[in-house]
Amino acid sequence: MLDPQAQALMTLLSEKGIPPVHTQTPPEARASYRARRSFTQPDAPEVGRVQDLSFKHSGVDIAVRVYHPTGASQALPALVYLHGGGWTVGDLDTHDVLCRSLCQQAHGVVVAVDYRLGPEHKFPAGYDDAVAAWQWVAAQAAALGIDPARIAIGGDSAGGNLAAAACLGLRDLGLKPVLQLLIYPSTLMAPETASYQTNGQGYMLTRDSMAWYSGNYLRGPQDTLDWRASPQLASSHAHLPPAFVLTAGFDPLRDEGLLYADALSRAGVPAQYICFERQIHGFITMGRVLQEANTAVALCAQALRTAWKQD
């Protein structure tokens, strides 16, 4: 059964005539996504300090927002966070509340990354930015008040895709985050899963929308086979960071998260998998209207605290 609160939200959006994302231009979709957040997201919790910074890699400037919890008096662990939005929409503001919540509840520094988006910046731009962001945070740990030995990486949806892929790339560089926090991640660019078939229409994220998103991000069909875009297809998932994978039952991406957790487990990587069976894609940012979103945020914060060994 679909969560009644999720059903009520989808009914309301339908009644308001919100156009499907794949019928909009990227600028229109970005504006619509930003505008809806005030309706579904909780009030922004207070944190100790927020810094808007940027770093440069390969001649590109990438903006980041650094959240420090209240009462921080020593070097703290950190989470490098990559927002969702189909590699096309979303920014530092659309996920500000979630990052603040994780910062306060996990009592760690959160570094949100404004990675480059398609279609203006095609694959592998987002992936490159994700890897570079984790490396920059590690290199700047002292200046940012961060313990360099306790830096995690995570994200939701497209951000979960980038976080998972970044862990593969960082492993090959001899680097290892302490946790990969994967919230309903996309792990296959050409999915033929059961959830893709059964949930691909009628539950917010649709097959048409997913095709629009991936079309904006990828350069062509050949990119679907690249592990940097489809981390499920990596030749090995061994020696990756422990994972906390969270999915939603009525999400077309549900099975991709499960498949990835299983791939990690088969490779000997500690992986926890939790599915909110009655929820829809994107629910974790919707705590104003979906109570289970707040439960999911608390679980993610607990997973971070455990990985950081703060309990």
mmCIF file of C-alpha atoms in Angstrom:
data_model
loop_
_atom_site.group_PDB
_atom_site.id
_atom_site.type_symbol
_atom_site.label_atom_id
_atom_site.label_comp_id
_atom_site.label_asym_id
_atom_site.label_seq_id
_atom_site.Cartn_x
_atom_site.Cartn_y
_atom_site.Cartn_z
ATOM 1 C CA MET A 1 0.000 0.000 0.000
ATOM 2 C CA LEU A 2 1.234 3.470 -0.883
ATOM 3 C CA ASP A 3 1.706 5.711 2.165
ATOM 4 C CA PRO A 4 -1.497 7.806 2.447
ATOM 5 C CA GLN A 5 0.587 10.944 2.907
ATOM 6 C CA ALA A 6 2.479 10.206 -0.314
ATOM 7 C CA GLN A 7 -0.796 9.529 -2.113
ATOM 8 C CA ALA A 8 -2.226 12.836 -0.888
ATOM 9 C CA LEU A 9 0.873 14.677 -2.106
ATOM 10 C CA MET A 10 0.692 13.148 -5.576
ATOM 11 C CA THR A 11 -3.030 13.908 -5.795
ATOM 12 C CA LEU A 12 -2.396 17.529 -4.879
ATOM 13 C CA LEU A 13 0.380 17.906 -7.443
ATOM 14 C CA SER A 14 -1.898 16.423 -10.090
ATOM 15 C CA GLU A 15 -4.723 18.789 -9.169
ATOM 16 C CA LYS A 16 -2.366 21.751 -9.414
ATOM 17 C CA GLY A 17 -1.388 20.694 -12.924
ATOM 18 C CA ILE A 18 2.358 20.511 -12.279
ATOM 19 C CA PRO A 19 3.816 19.629 -15.699
ATOM 20 C CA PRO A 20 5.960 16.485 -15.957
ATOM 21 C CA VAL A 21 9.651 17.273 -15.879
ATOM 22 C CA HIS A 22 10.298 15.749 -19.300
ATOM 23 C CA THR A 23 7.939 18.291 -20.894
ATOM 24 C CA GLN A 24 9.991 21.231 -19.603
ATOM 25 C CA THR A 25 13.281 22.792 -20.600
ATOM 26 C CA PRO A 26 16.121 22.335 -18.100
ATOM 27 C CA PRO A 27 15.836 25.973 -16.878
ATOM 28 C CA GLU A 28 12.070 25.550 -16.410
ATOM 29 C CA ALA A 29 12.543 22.268 -14.580
ATOM 30 C CA ARG A 30 15.145 23.812 -12.270
ATOM 31 C CA ALA A 31 12.860 26.715 -11.398
ATOM 32 C CA SER A 32 9.916 24.374 -10.758
ATOM 33 C CA TYR A 33 12.001 22.104 -8.547
ATOM 34 C CA ARG A 34 13.225 25.046 -6.496
ATOM 35 C CA ALA A 35 9.730 26.515 -6.152
ATOM 36 C CA ARG A 36 8.177 23.294 -4.805
ATOM 37 C CA ARG A 37 10.655 22.840 -1.995
ATOM 38 C CA SER A 38 8.987 25.364 0.328
ATOM 39 C CA PHE A 39 5.770 23.335 0.252
ATOM 40 C CA THR A 40 7.235 19.915 1.024
ATOM 41 C CA GLN A 41 10.383 20.584 3.040
ATOM 42 C CA PRO A 42 10.492 21.198 6.807
ATOM 43 C CA ASP A 43 11.700 24.448 8.281
ATOM 44 C CA ALA A 44 15.475 24.760 8.049
ATOM 45 C CA PRO A 45 17.069 23.745 11.362
ATOM 46 C CA GLU A 46 19.662 26.009 12.883
ATOM 47 C CA VAL A 47 23.283 24.943 12.637
ATOM 48 C CA GLY A 48 26.383 26.406 14.186
ATOM 49 C CA ARG A 49 27.879 27.981 11.081
ATOM 50 C CA VAL A 50 27.480 27.931 7.300
ATOM 51 C CA GLN A 51 30.233 28.835 4.819
ATOM 52 C CA ASP A 52 29.806 29.324 1.086
ATOM 53 C CA LEU A 53 33.145 28.490 -0.515
ATOM 54 C CA SER A 54 34.490 27.210 -3.811
ATOM 55 C CA PHE A 55 37.378 25.168 -5.103
ATOM 56 C CA LYS A 56 39.018 24.817 -8.479
ATOM 57 C CA HIS A 57 39.839 21.629 -10.332
ATOM 58 C CA SER A 58 40.874 21.228 -13.958
ATOM 59 C CA GLY A 59 40.215 24.915 -14.510
ATOM 60 C CA VAL A 60 36.644 24.677 -13.197
ATOM 61 C CA ASP A 61 35.253 26.498 -10.152
ATOM 62 C CA ILE A 62 32.902 24.378 -8.023
ATOM 63 C CA ALA A 63 30.812 25.982 -5.287
ATOM 64 C CA VAL A 64 30.388 24.190 -1.973
ATOM 65 C CA ARG A 65 28.412 24.954 1.175
ATOM 66 C CA VAL A 66 29.972 23.854 4.449
ATOM 67 C CA TYR A 67 27.718 23.244 7.463
ATOM 68 C CA HIS A 68 29.168 23.106 10.959
ATOM 69 C CA PRO A 69 27.046 21.822 13.870
ATOM 70 C CA THR A 70 26.506 23.844 17.009
ATOM 71 C CA GLY A 71 28.911 23.216 19.843
ATOM 72 C CA ALA A 72 31.774 22.079 17.620
ATOM 73 C CA SER A 73 35.051 22.607 19.465
ATOM 74 C CA GLN A 74 37.396 20.164 17.745
ATOM 75 C CA ALA A 75 38.005 18.574 14.375
ATOM 76 C CA LEU A 76 34.837 16.746 13.409
ATOM 77 C CA PRO A 77 34.039 13.993 10.919
ATOM 78 C CA ALA A 78 32.474 15.060 7.639
ATOM 79 C CA LEU A 79 30.054 14.068 4.896
ATOM 80 C CA VAL A 80 30.594 15.201 1.308
ATOM 81 C CA TYR A 81 27.020 15.448 -0.009
ATOM 82 C CA LEU A 82 25.857 15.341 -3.639
ATOM 83 C CA HIS A 83 22.284 16.455 -4.236
ATOM 84 C CA GLY A 84 19.697 14.652 -6.337
ATOM 85 C CA GLY A 85 17.952 15.991 -9.408
ATOM 86 C CA GLY A 86 18.697 13.727 -12.344
ATOM 87 C CA TRP A 87 22.090 15.345 -13.047
ATOM 88 C CA THR A 88 19.990 18.233 -14.456
ATOM 89 C CA VAL A 89 18.165 20.046 -11.630
ATOM 90 C CA GLY A 90 18.884 20.734 -7.972
ATOM 91 C CA ASP A 91 21.463 22.911 -6.244
ATOM 92 C CA LEU A 92 22.792 23.934 -2.861
ATOM 93 C CA ASP A 93 19.471 25.518 -1.899
ATOM 94 C CA THR A 94 17.192 22.617 -2.860
ATOM 95 C CA HIS A 95 18.984 20.335 -0.406
ATOM 96 C CA ASP A 96 19.873 22.919 2.226
ATOM 97 C CA VAL A 97 17.342 21.605 4.769
ATOM 98 C CA LEU A 98 18.491 17.999 4.381
ATOM 99 C CA CYS A 99 22.151 18.965 4.764
ATOM 100 C CA ARG A 100 21.370 21.052 7.845
ATOM 101 C CA SER A 101 19.421 18.169 9.346
ATOM 102 C CA LEU A 102 22.229 15.672 8.762
ATOM 103 C CA CYS A 103 24.767 18.135 10.145
ATOM 104 C CA GLN A 104 22.883 18.644 13.401
ATOM 105 C CA GLN A 105 21.593 15.112 13.929
ATOM 106 C CA ALA A 106 24.876 13.368 13.092
ATOM 107 C CA HIS A 107 26.964 16.150 14.683
ATOM 108 C CA GLY A 108 29.440 16.360 11.849
ATOM 109 C CA VAL A 109 30.445 18.765 9.117
ATOM 110 C CA VAL A 110 28.461 18.467 5.886
ATOM 111 C CA VAL A 111 29.992 19.757 2.656
ATOM 112 C CA ALA A 112 27.338 20.123 -0.056
ATOM 113 C CA VAL A 113 28.697 20.182 -3.608
ATOM 114 C CA ASP A 114 27.244 22.261 -6.446
ATOM 115 C CA TYR A 115 28.548 19.921 -9.140
ATOM 116 C CA ARG A 116 28.101 20.719 -12.829
ATOM 117 C CA LEU A 117 24.800 19.747 -14.419
ATOM 118 C CA GLY A 118 23.657 18.538 -17.824
ATOM 119 C CA PRO A 119 22.880 19.236 -20.532
ATOM 120 C CA GLU A 120 25.349 22.121 -20.334
ATOM 121 C CA HIS A 121 28.000 19.836 -18.826
ATOM 122 C CA LYS A 122 27.818 16.265 -20.046
ATOM 123 C CA PHE A 123 29.140 13.095 -18.428
ATOM 124 C CA PRO A 124 31.640 12.623 -16.911
ATOM 125 C CA ALA A 125 31.589 16.210 -15.560
ATOM 126 C CA GLY A 126 29.406 15.400 -12.547
ATOM 127 C CA TYR A 127 31.467 12.337 -11.722
ATOM 128 C CA ASP A 128 34.730 14.272 -12.035
ATOM 129 C CA ASP A 129 33.391 16.971 -9.718
ATOM 130 C CA ALA A 130 32.320 14.402 -7.121
ATOM 131 C CA VAL A 131 35.766 12.797 -6.991
ATOM 132 C CA ALA A 132 37.492 16.176 -6.909
ATOM 133 C CA ALA A 133 35.187 17.400 -4.125
ATOM 134 C CA TRP A 134 36.060 14.520 -1.814
ATOM 135 C CA GLN A 135 39.756 15.007 -2.527
ATOM 136 C CA TRP A 136 39.481 18.753 -1.874
ATOM 137 C CA VAL A 137 37.715 18.225 1.452
ATOM 138 C CA ALA A 138 40.395 15.744 2.503
ATOM 139 C CA ALA A 139 43.168 18.156 1.477
ATOM 140 C CA GLN A 140 41.507 21.119 3.220
ATOM 141 C CA ALA A 141 40.455 19.190 6.311
ATOM 142 C CA ALA A 142 42.494 21.240 8.780
ATOM 143 C CA ALA A 143 41.189 24.558 7.439
ATOM 144 C CA LEU A 144 37.611 23.257 7.479
ATOM 145 C CA GLY A 145 37.776 21.856 11.013
ATOM 146 C CA ILE A 146 37.472 18.277 9.740
ATOM 147 C CA ASP A 147 39.135 15.047 10.852
ATOM 148 C CA PRO A 148 40.701 13.792 7.579
ATOM 149 C CA ALA A 149 40.426 10.160 8.706
ATOM 150 C CA ARG A 150 36.618 10.343 8.997
ATOM 151 C CA ILE A 151 35.202 11.683 5.742
ATOM 152 C CA ALA A 152 32.136 10.011 4.238
ATOM 153 C CA ILE A 153 30.443 10.610 0.899
ATOM 154 C CA GLY A 154 26.775 10.380 0.031
ATOM 155 C CA GLY A 155 23.856 11.618 -1.987
ATOM 156 C CA ASP A 156 20.304 10.988 -3.095
ATOM 157 C CA SER A 157 19.156 9.724 -6.499
ATOM 158 C CA ALA A 158 21.581 11.172 -9.078
ATOM 159 C CA GLY A 159 23.740 12.244 -6.144
ATOM 160 C CA GLY A 160 23.722 8.669 -4.895
ATOM 161 C CA ASN A 161 24.872 7.594 -8.332
ATOM 162 C CA LEU A 162 27.746 10.075 -8.191
ATOM 163 C CA ALA A 163 28.685 9.052 -4.647
ATOM 164 C CA ALA A 164 28.787 5.352 -5.536
ATOM 165 C CA ALA A 165 30.801 5.995 -8.682
ATOM 166 C CA ALA A 166 33.157 8.335 -6.830
ATOM 167 C CA CYS A 167 33.920 5.579 -4.315
ATOM 168 C CA LEU A 168 34.982 3.339 -7.201
ATOM 169 C CA GLY A 169 37.200 6.056 -8.636
ATOM 170 C CA LEU A 170 38.680 6.969 -5.262
ATOM 171 C CA ARG A 171 39.427 3.292 -4.559
ATOM 172 C CA ASP A 172 41.479 3.151 -7.745
ATOM 173 C CA LEU A 173 43.406 6.197 -6.468
ATOM 174 C CA GLY A 174 44.085 4.455 -3.159
ATOM 175 C CA LEU A 175 41.559 6.571 -1.240
ATOM 176 C CA LYS A 176 38.599 5.370 0.802
ATOM 177 C CA PRO A 177 35.741 7.317 2.396
ATOM 178 C CA VAL A 178 34.566 5.855 5.694
ATOM 179 C CA LEU A 179 30.994 5.393 4.406
ATOM 180 C CA GLN A 180 28.954 5.679 1.235
ATOM 181 C CA LEU A 181 25.471 6.939 2.094
ATOM 182 C CA LEU A 182 23.303 6.024 -0.892
ATOM 183 C CA ILE A 183 19.717 7.285 -0.829
ATOM 184 C CA TYR A 184 17.626 5.664 -3.595
ATOM 185 C CA PRO A 185 20.657 5.729 -5.896
ATOM 186 C CA SER A 186 20.650 5.250 -9.637
ATOM 187 C CA THR A 187 23.189 2.521 -10.324
ATOM 188 C CA LEU A 188 22.230 1.453 -13.867
ATOM 189 C CA MET A 189 21.775 3.873 -16.741
ATOM 190 C CA ALA A 190 19.760 1.399 -18.824
ATOM 191 C CA PRO A 191 17.728 -0.458 -16.196
ATOM 192 C CA GLU A 192 15.482 -3.395 -16.975
ATOM 193 C CA THR A 193 14.550 -4.115 -13.385
ATOM 194 C CA ALA A 194 11.178 -5.195 -12.056
ATOM 195 C CA SER A 195 10.731 -1.904 -10.173
ATOM 196 C CA TYR A 196 11.535 0.070 -13.311
ATOM 197 C CA GLN A 197 8.670 -1.727 -15.041
ATOM 198 C CA THR A 198 6.107 -1.692 -12.231
ATOM 199 C CA ASN A 199 6.851 1.751 -10.779
ATOM 200 C CA GLY A 200 7.785 3.585 -13.968
ATOM 201 C CA GLN A 201 4.469 5.398 -14.213
ATOM 202 C CA GLY A 202 2.245 7.027 -11.617
ATOM 203 C CA TYR A 203 4.657 7.525 -8.725
ATOM 204 C CA MET A 204 6.337 10.907 -9.314
ATOM 205 C CA LEU A 205 9.477 9.650 -11.074
ATOM 206 C CA THR A 206 8.536 8.089 -14.426
ATOM 207 C CA ARG A 207 10.302 6.244 -17.221
ATOM 208 C CA ASP A 208 9.860 9.287 -19.457
ATOM 209 C CA SER A 209 11.434 11.536 -16.832
ATOM 210 C CA MET A 210 14.343 9.151 -16.321
ATOM 211 C CA ALA A 211 15.000 9.085 -20.061
ATOM 212 C CA TRP A 212 14.950 12.895 -20.089
ATOM 213 C CA TYR A 213 17.388 13.089 -17.182
ATOM 214 C CA SER A 214 19.848 10.544 -18.555
ATOM 215 C CA GLY A 215 19.609 12.132 -22.001
ATOM 216 C CA ASN A 216 20.640 15.451 -20.510
ATOM 217 C CA TYR A 217 23.586 13.882 -18.693
ATOM 218 C CA LEU A 218 25.017 11.262 -21.022
ATOM 219 C CA ARG A 219 26.822 11.917 -24.290
ATOM 220 C CA GLY A 220 25.323 8.864 -25.964
ATOM 221 C CA PRO A 221 24.285 5.213 -25.495
ATOM 222 C CA GLN A 222 27.889 4.095 -25.019
ATOM 223 C CA ASP A 223 28.046 5.953 -21.707
ATOM 224 C CA THR A 224 25.434 3.647 -20.174
ATOM 225 C CA LEU A 225 28.094 0.914 -20.096
ATOM 226 C CA ASP A 226 30.698 3.056 -18.310
ATOM 227 C CA TRP A 227 30.968 2.223 -14.601
ATOM 228 C CA ARG A 228 31.342 5.922 -13.850
ATOM 229 C CA ALA A 229 27.732 6.291 -15.019
ATOM 230 C CA SER A 230 26.493 2.792 -14.081
ATOM 231 C CA PRO A 231 28.452 1.765 -10.974
ATOM 232 C CA GLN A 232 26.599 -1.564 -10.897
ATOM 233 C CA LEU A 233 28.636 -2.526 -13.991
ATOM 234 C CA ALA A 234 32.051 -2.067 -12.343
ATOM 235 C CA SER A 235 34.274 -5.105 -12.823
ATOM 236 C CA SER A 236 34.797 -5.349 -9.060
ATOM 237 C CA HIS A 237 33.052 -3.925 -6.011
ATOM 238 C CA ALA A 238 35.685 -5.195 -3.596
ATOM 239 C CA HIS A 239 37.527 -2.949 -1.138
ATOM 240 C CA LEU A 240 34.895 -0.196 -1.296
ATOM 241 C CA PRO A 241 33.691 1.786 1.729
ATOM 242 C CA PRO A 242 30.926 0.343 3.892
ATOM 243 C CA ALA A 243 27.512 1.361 2.605
ATOM 244 C CA PHE A 244 24.149 2.401 3.952
ATOM 245 C CA VAL A 245 21.622 2.045 1.121
ATOM 246 C CA LEU A 246 18.094 3.383 1.505
ATOM 247 C CA THR A 247 15.334 2.922 -1.072
ATOM 248 C CA ALA A 248 11.588 3.465 -1.530
ATOM 249 C CA GLY A 249 9.125 0.709 -2.429
ATOM 250 C CA PHE A 250 7.193 2.657 -5.081
ATOM 251 C CA ASP A 251 10.338 4.006 -6.730
ATOM 252 C CA PRO A 252 11.443 2.807 -10.177
ATOM 253 C CA LEU A 253 15.010 2.943 -8.813
ATOM 254 C CA ARG A 254 14.233 0.623 -5.889
ATOM 255 C CA ASP A 255 15.809 -2.487 -7.385
ATOM 256 C CA GLU A 256 18.947 -0.627 -8.445
ATOM 257 C CA GLY A 257 19.671 0.196 -4.817
ATOM 258 C CA LEU A 258 19.015 -3.394 -3.782
ATOM 259 C CA LEU A 259 21.189 -4.783 -6.570
ATOM 260 C CA TYR A 260 24.022 -2.479 -5.547
ATOM 261 C CA ALA A 261 23.793 -3.409 -1.878
ATOM 262 C CA ASP A 262 23.871 -7.077 -2.901
ATOM 263 C CA ALA A 263 26.872 -6.490 -5.169
ATOM 264 C CA LEU A 264 28.742 -4.873 -2.293
ATOM 265 C CA SER A 265 27.840 -7.688 0.084
ATOM 266 C CA ARG A 266 28.968 -10.343 -2.415
ATOM 267 C CA ALA A 267 32.282 -8.497 -2.700
ATOM 268 C CA GLY A 268 32.764 -8.589 1.065
ATOM 269 C CA VAL A 269 31.886 -4.921 1.672
ATOM 270 C CA PRO A 270 29.710 -4.274 4.759
ATOM 271 C CA ALA A 271 26.383 -2.984 3.437
ATOM 272 C CA GLN A 272 23.105 -2.214 5.144
ATOM 273 C CA TYR A 273 19.948 -2.042 3.042
ATOM 274 C CA ILE A 274 16.655 -0.515 4.159
ATOM 275 C CA CYS A 275 13.558 -0.022 2.006
ATOM 276 C CA PHE A 276 10.704 2.274 2.988
ATOM 277 C CA GLU A 277 8.183 0.020 1.279
ATOM 278 C CA ARG A 278 5.317 2.522 1.094
ATOM 279 C CA GLN A 279 7.295 5.529 -0.114
ATOM 280 C CA ILE A 280 8.008 7.238 -3.440
ATOM 281 C CA HIS A 281 11.177 8.487 -5.050
ATOM 282 C CA GLY A 282 12.453 11.750 -3.589
ATOM 283 C CA PHE A 283 10.653 11.387 -0.281
ATOM 284 C CA ILE A 284 13.549 12.077 2.071
ATOM 285 C CA THR A 285 13.459 15.850 1.490
ATOM 286 C CA MET A 286 9.680 16.052 2.042
ATOM 287 C CA GLY A 287 9.497 15.982 5.829
ATOM 288 C CA ARG A 288 6.853 18.705 6.030
ATOM 289 C CA VAL A 289 4.266 16.450 4.376
ATOM 290 C CA LEU A 290 5.718 12.918 4.748
ATOM 291 C CA GLN A 291 6.420 11.787 8.308
ATOM 292 C CA GLU A 292 8.538 8.836 7.159
ATOM 293 C CA ALA A 293 10.962 11.296 5.561
ATOM 294 C CA ASN A 294 11.991 12.475 9.017
ATOM 295 C CA THR A 295 12.493 8.874 10.124
ATOM 296 C CA ALA A 296 14.686 8.272 7.073
ATOM 297 C CA VAL A 297 16.832 11.329 7.832
ATOM 298 C CA ALA A 298 17.307 10.121 11.417
ATOM 299 C CA LEU A 299 18.408 6.697 10.157
ATOM 300 C CA CYS A 300 20.935 8.284 7.803
ATOM 301 C CA ALA A 301 22.286 10.410 10.637
ATOM 302 C CA GLN A 302 22.633 7.303 12.815
ATOM 303 C CA ALA A 303 24.482 5.483 10.038
ATOM 304 C CA LEU A 304 26.899 8.392 9.814
ATOM 305 C CA ARG A 305 27.458 8.491 13.561
ATOM 306 C CA THR A 306 28.152 4.762 13.574
ATOM 307 C CA ALA A 307 30.623 5.047 10.685
ATOM 308 C CA TRP A 308 32.290 7.959 12.445
ATOM 309 C CA LYS A 309 32.274 5.949 15.716
ATOM 310 C CA GLN A 310 30.741 8.793 17.685
ATOM 311 C CA ASP A 311 28.189 6.778 19.654
#
